[in-house]
PDB file of C-alpha atoms in Angstrom:
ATOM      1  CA  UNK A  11     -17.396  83.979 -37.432  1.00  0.00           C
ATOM      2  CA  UNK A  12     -18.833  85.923 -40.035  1.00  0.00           C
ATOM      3  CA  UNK A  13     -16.475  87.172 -43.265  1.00  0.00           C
ATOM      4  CA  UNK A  14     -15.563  90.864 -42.570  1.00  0.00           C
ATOM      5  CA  UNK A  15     -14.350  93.053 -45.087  1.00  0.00           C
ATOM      6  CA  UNK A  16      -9.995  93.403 -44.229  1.00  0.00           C
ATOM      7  CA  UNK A  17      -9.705  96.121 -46.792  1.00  0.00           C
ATOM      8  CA  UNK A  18     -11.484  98.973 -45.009  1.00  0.00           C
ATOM      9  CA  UNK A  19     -11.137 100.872 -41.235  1.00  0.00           C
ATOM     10  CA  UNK A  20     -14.623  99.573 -40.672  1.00  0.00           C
ATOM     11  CA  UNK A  21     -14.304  95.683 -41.710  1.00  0.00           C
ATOM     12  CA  UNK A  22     -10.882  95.809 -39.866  1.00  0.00           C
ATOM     13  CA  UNK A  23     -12.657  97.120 -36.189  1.00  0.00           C
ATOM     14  CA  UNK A  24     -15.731  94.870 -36.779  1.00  0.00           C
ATOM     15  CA  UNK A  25     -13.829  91.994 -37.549  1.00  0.00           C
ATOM     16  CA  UNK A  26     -11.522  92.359 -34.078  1.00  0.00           C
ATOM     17  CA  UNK A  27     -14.279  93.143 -32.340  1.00  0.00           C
ATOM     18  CA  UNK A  28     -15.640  90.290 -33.135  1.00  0.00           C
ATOM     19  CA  UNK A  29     -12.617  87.888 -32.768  1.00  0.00           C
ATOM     20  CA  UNK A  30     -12.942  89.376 -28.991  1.00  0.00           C
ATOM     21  CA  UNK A  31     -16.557  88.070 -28.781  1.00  0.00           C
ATOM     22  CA  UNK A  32     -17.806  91.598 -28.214  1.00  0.00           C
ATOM     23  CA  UNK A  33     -21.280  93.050 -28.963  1.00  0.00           C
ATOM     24  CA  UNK A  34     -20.772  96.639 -30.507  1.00  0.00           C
ATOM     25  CA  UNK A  35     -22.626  97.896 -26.905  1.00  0.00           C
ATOM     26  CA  UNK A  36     -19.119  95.799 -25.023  1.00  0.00           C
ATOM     27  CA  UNK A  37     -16.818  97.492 -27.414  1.00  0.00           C
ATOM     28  CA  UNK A  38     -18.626 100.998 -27.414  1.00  0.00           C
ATOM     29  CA  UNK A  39     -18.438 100.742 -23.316  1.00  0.00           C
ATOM     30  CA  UNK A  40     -14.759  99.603 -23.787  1.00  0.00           C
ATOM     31  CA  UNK A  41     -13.588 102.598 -25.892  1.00  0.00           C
ATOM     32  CA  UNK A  42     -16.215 104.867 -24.061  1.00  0.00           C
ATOM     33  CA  UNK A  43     -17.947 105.948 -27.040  1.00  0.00           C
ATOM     34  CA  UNK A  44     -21.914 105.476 -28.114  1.00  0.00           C
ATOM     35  CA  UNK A  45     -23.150 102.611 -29.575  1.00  0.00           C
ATOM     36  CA  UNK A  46     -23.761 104.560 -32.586  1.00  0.00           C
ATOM     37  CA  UNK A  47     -20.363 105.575 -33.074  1.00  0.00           C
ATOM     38  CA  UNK A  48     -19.027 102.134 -33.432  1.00  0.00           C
ATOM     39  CA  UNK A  49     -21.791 101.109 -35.525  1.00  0.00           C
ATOM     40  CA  UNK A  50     -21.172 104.223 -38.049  1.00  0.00           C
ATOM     41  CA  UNK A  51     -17.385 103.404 -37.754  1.00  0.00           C
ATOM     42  CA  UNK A  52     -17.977  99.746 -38.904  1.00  0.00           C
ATOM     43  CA  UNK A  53     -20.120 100.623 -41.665  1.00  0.00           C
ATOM     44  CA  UNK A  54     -17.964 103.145 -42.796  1.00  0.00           C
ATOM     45  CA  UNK A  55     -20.285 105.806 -42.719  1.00  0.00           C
ATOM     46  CA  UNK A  56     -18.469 108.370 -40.485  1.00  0.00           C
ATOM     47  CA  UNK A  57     -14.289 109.374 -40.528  1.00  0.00           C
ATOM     48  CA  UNK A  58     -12.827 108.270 -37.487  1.00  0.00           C
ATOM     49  CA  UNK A  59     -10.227 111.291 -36.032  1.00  0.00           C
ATOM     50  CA  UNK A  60      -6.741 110.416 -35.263  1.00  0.00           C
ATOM     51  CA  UNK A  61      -7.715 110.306 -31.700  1.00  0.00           C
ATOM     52  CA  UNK A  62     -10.730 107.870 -31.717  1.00  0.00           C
ATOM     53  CA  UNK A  63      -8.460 105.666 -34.074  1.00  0.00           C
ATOM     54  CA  UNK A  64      -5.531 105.600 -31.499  1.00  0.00           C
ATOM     55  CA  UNK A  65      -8.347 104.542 -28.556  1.00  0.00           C
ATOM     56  CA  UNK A  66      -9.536 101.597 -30.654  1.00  0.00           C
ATOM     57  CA  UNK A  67      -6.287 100.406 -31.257  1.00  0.00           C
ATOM     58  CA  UNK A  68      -5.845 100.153 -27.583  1.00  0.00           C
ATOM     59  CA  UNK A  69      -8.979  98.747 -26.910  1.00  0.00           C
ATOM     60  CA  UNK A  70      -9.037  96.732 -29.172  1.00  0.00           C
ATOM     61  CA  UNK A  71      -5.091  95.183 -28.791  1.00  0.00           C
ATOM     62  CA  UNK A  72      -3.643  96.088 -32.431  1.00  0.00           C
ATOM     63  CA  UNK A  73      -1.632  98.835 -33.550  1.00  0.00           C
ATOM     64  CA  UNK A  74      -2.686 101.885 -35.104  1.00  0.00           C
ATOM     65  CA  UNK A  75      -1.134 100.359 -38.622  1.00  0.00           C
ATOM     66  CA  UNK A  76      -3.364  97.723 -38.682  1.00  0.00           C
ATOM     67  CA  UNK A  77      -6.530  99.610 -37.711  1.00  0.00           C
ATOM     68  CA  UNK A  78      -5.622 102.051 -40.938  1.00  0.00           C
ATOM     69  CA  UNK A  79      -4.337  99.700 -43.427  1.00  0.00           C
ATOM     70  CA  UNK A  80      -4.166  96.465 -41.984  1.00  0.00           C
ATOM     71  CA  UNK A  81      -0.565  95.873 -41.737  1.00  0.00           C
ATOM     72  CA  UNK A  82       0.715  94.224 -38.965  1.00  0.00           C
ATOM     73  CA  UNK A  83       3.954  95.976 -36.815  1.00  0.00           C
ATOM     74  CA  UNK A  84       6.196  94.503 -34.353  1.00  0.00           C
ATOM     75  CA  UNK A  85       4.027  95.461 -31.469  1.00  0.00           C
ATOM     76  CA  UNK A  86       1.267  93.034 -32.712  1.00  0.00           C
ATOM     77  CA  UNK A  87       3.694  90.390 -33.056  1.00  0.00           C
ATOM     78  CA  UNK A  88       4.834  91.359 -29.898  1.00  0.00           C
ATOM     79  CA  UNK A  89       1.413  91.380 -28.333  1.00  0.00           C
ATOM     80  CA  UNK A  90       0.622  87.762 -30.341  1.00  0.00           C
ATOM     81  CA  UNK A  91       3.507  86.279 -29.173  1.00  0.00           C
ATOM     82  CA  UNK A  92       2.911  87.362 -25.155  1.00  0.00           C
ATOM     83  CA  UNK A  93      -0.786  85.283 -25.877  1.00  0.00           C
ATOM     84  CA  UNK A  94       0.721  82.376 -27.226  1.00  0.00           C
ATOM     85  CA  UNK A  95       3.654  82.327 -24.555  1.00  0.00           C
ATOM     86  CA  UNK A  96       0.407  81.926 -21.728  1.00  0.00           C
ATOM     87  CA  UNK A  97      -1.107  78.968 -23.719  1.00  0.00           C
ATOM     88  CA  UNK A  98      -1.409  75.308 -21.710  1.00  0.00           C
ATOM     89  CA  UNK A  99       0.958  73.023 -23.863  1.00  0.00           C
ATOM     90  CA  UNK A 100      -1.684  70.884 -25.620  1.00  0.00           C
ATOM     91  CA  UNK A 101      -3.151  74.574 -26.464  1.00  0.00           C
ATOM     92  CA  UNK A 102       0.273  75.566 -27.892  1.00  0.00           C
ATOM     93  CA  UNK A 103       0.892  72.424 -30.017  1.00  0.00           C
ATOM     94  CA  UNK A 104      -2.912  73.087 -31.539  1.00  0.00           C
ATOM     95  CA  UNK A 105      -1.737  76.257 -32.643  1.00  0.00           C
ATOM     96  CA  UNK A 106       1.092  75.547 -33.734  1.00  0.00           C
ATOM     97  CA  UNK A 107      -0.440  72.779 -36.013  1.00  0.00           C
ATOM     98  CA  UNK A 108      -2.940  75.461 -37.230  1.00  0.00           C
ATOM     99  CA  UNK A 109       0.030  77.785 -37.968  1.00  0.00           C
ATOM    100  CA  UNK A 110       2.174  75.142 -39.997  1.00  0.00           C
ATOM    101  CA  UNK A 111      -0.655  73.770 -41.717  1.00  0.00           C
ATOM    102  CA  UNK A 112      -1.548  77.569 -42.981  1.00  0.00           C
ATOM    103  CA  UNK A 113       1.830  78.569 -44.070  1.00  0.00           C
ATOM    104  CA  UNK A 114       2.001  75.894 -46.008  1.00  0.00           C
ATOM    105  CA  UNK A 115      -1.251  76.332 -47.624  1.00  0.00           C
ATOM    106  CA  UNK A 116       0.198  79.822 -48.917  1.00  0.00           C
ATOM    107  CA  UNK A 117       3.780  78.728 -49.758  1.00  0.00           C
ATOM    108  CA  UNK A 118       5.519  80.327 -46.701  1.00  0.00           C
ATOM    109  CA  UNK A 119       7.993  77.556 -44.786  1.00  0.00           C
TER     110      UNK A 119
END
């Protein structure tokens, strides 16, 4: 996947839009909104009302938090943990793996 910018609205919604493995058209029909909308949203060139924020948050699975500032609340952990709990086992112990291996890396146990 490409690097996407995590410190702005617009790197935030292109980068889980892409972690989906959506086209801006699959997320634009998602949210109901033009093509052109979610392009100017993820380029930063247009500001996003309250509303429009709170519809790609559900579209796109995160909380409103993390769409603004990209801080993570206990509904996404709530939301991560639900995906992980419907993982085959070999599929769990991968990511779990991963998960060690990365907290380690940055000095969390």
């Amino acid at each position: 996947m490409d690097k996407c910018n995590l410190d702005t609205v617009g790197g935030r919604v292109t980068y889980l839009r892409k972690l989906k493995g959506w086209t801006q058209e699959e997320l634009a029909e998602a949210a109901d909104v033009s093509v052109q909308f979610i392009s100017s949203v993820e380029q930063g060139r247009t500001n996003v009302r309250s509303d429009y924020i709170v519809m790609l948050a559900r579209v796109l699975e995160v909380s409103v938090d993390f769409i603004l500032e990209g801080k993570t609340t206990p509904r996404d952990a709530e939301a991560l943990v639900s995906m992980i709990g419907g993982l085959s086992g070999p599929a769990y112990i991968h990511l779990r793996n991963i998960v060690v291996e990365y907290c380690k890396s940055h000095g969390q146990n």
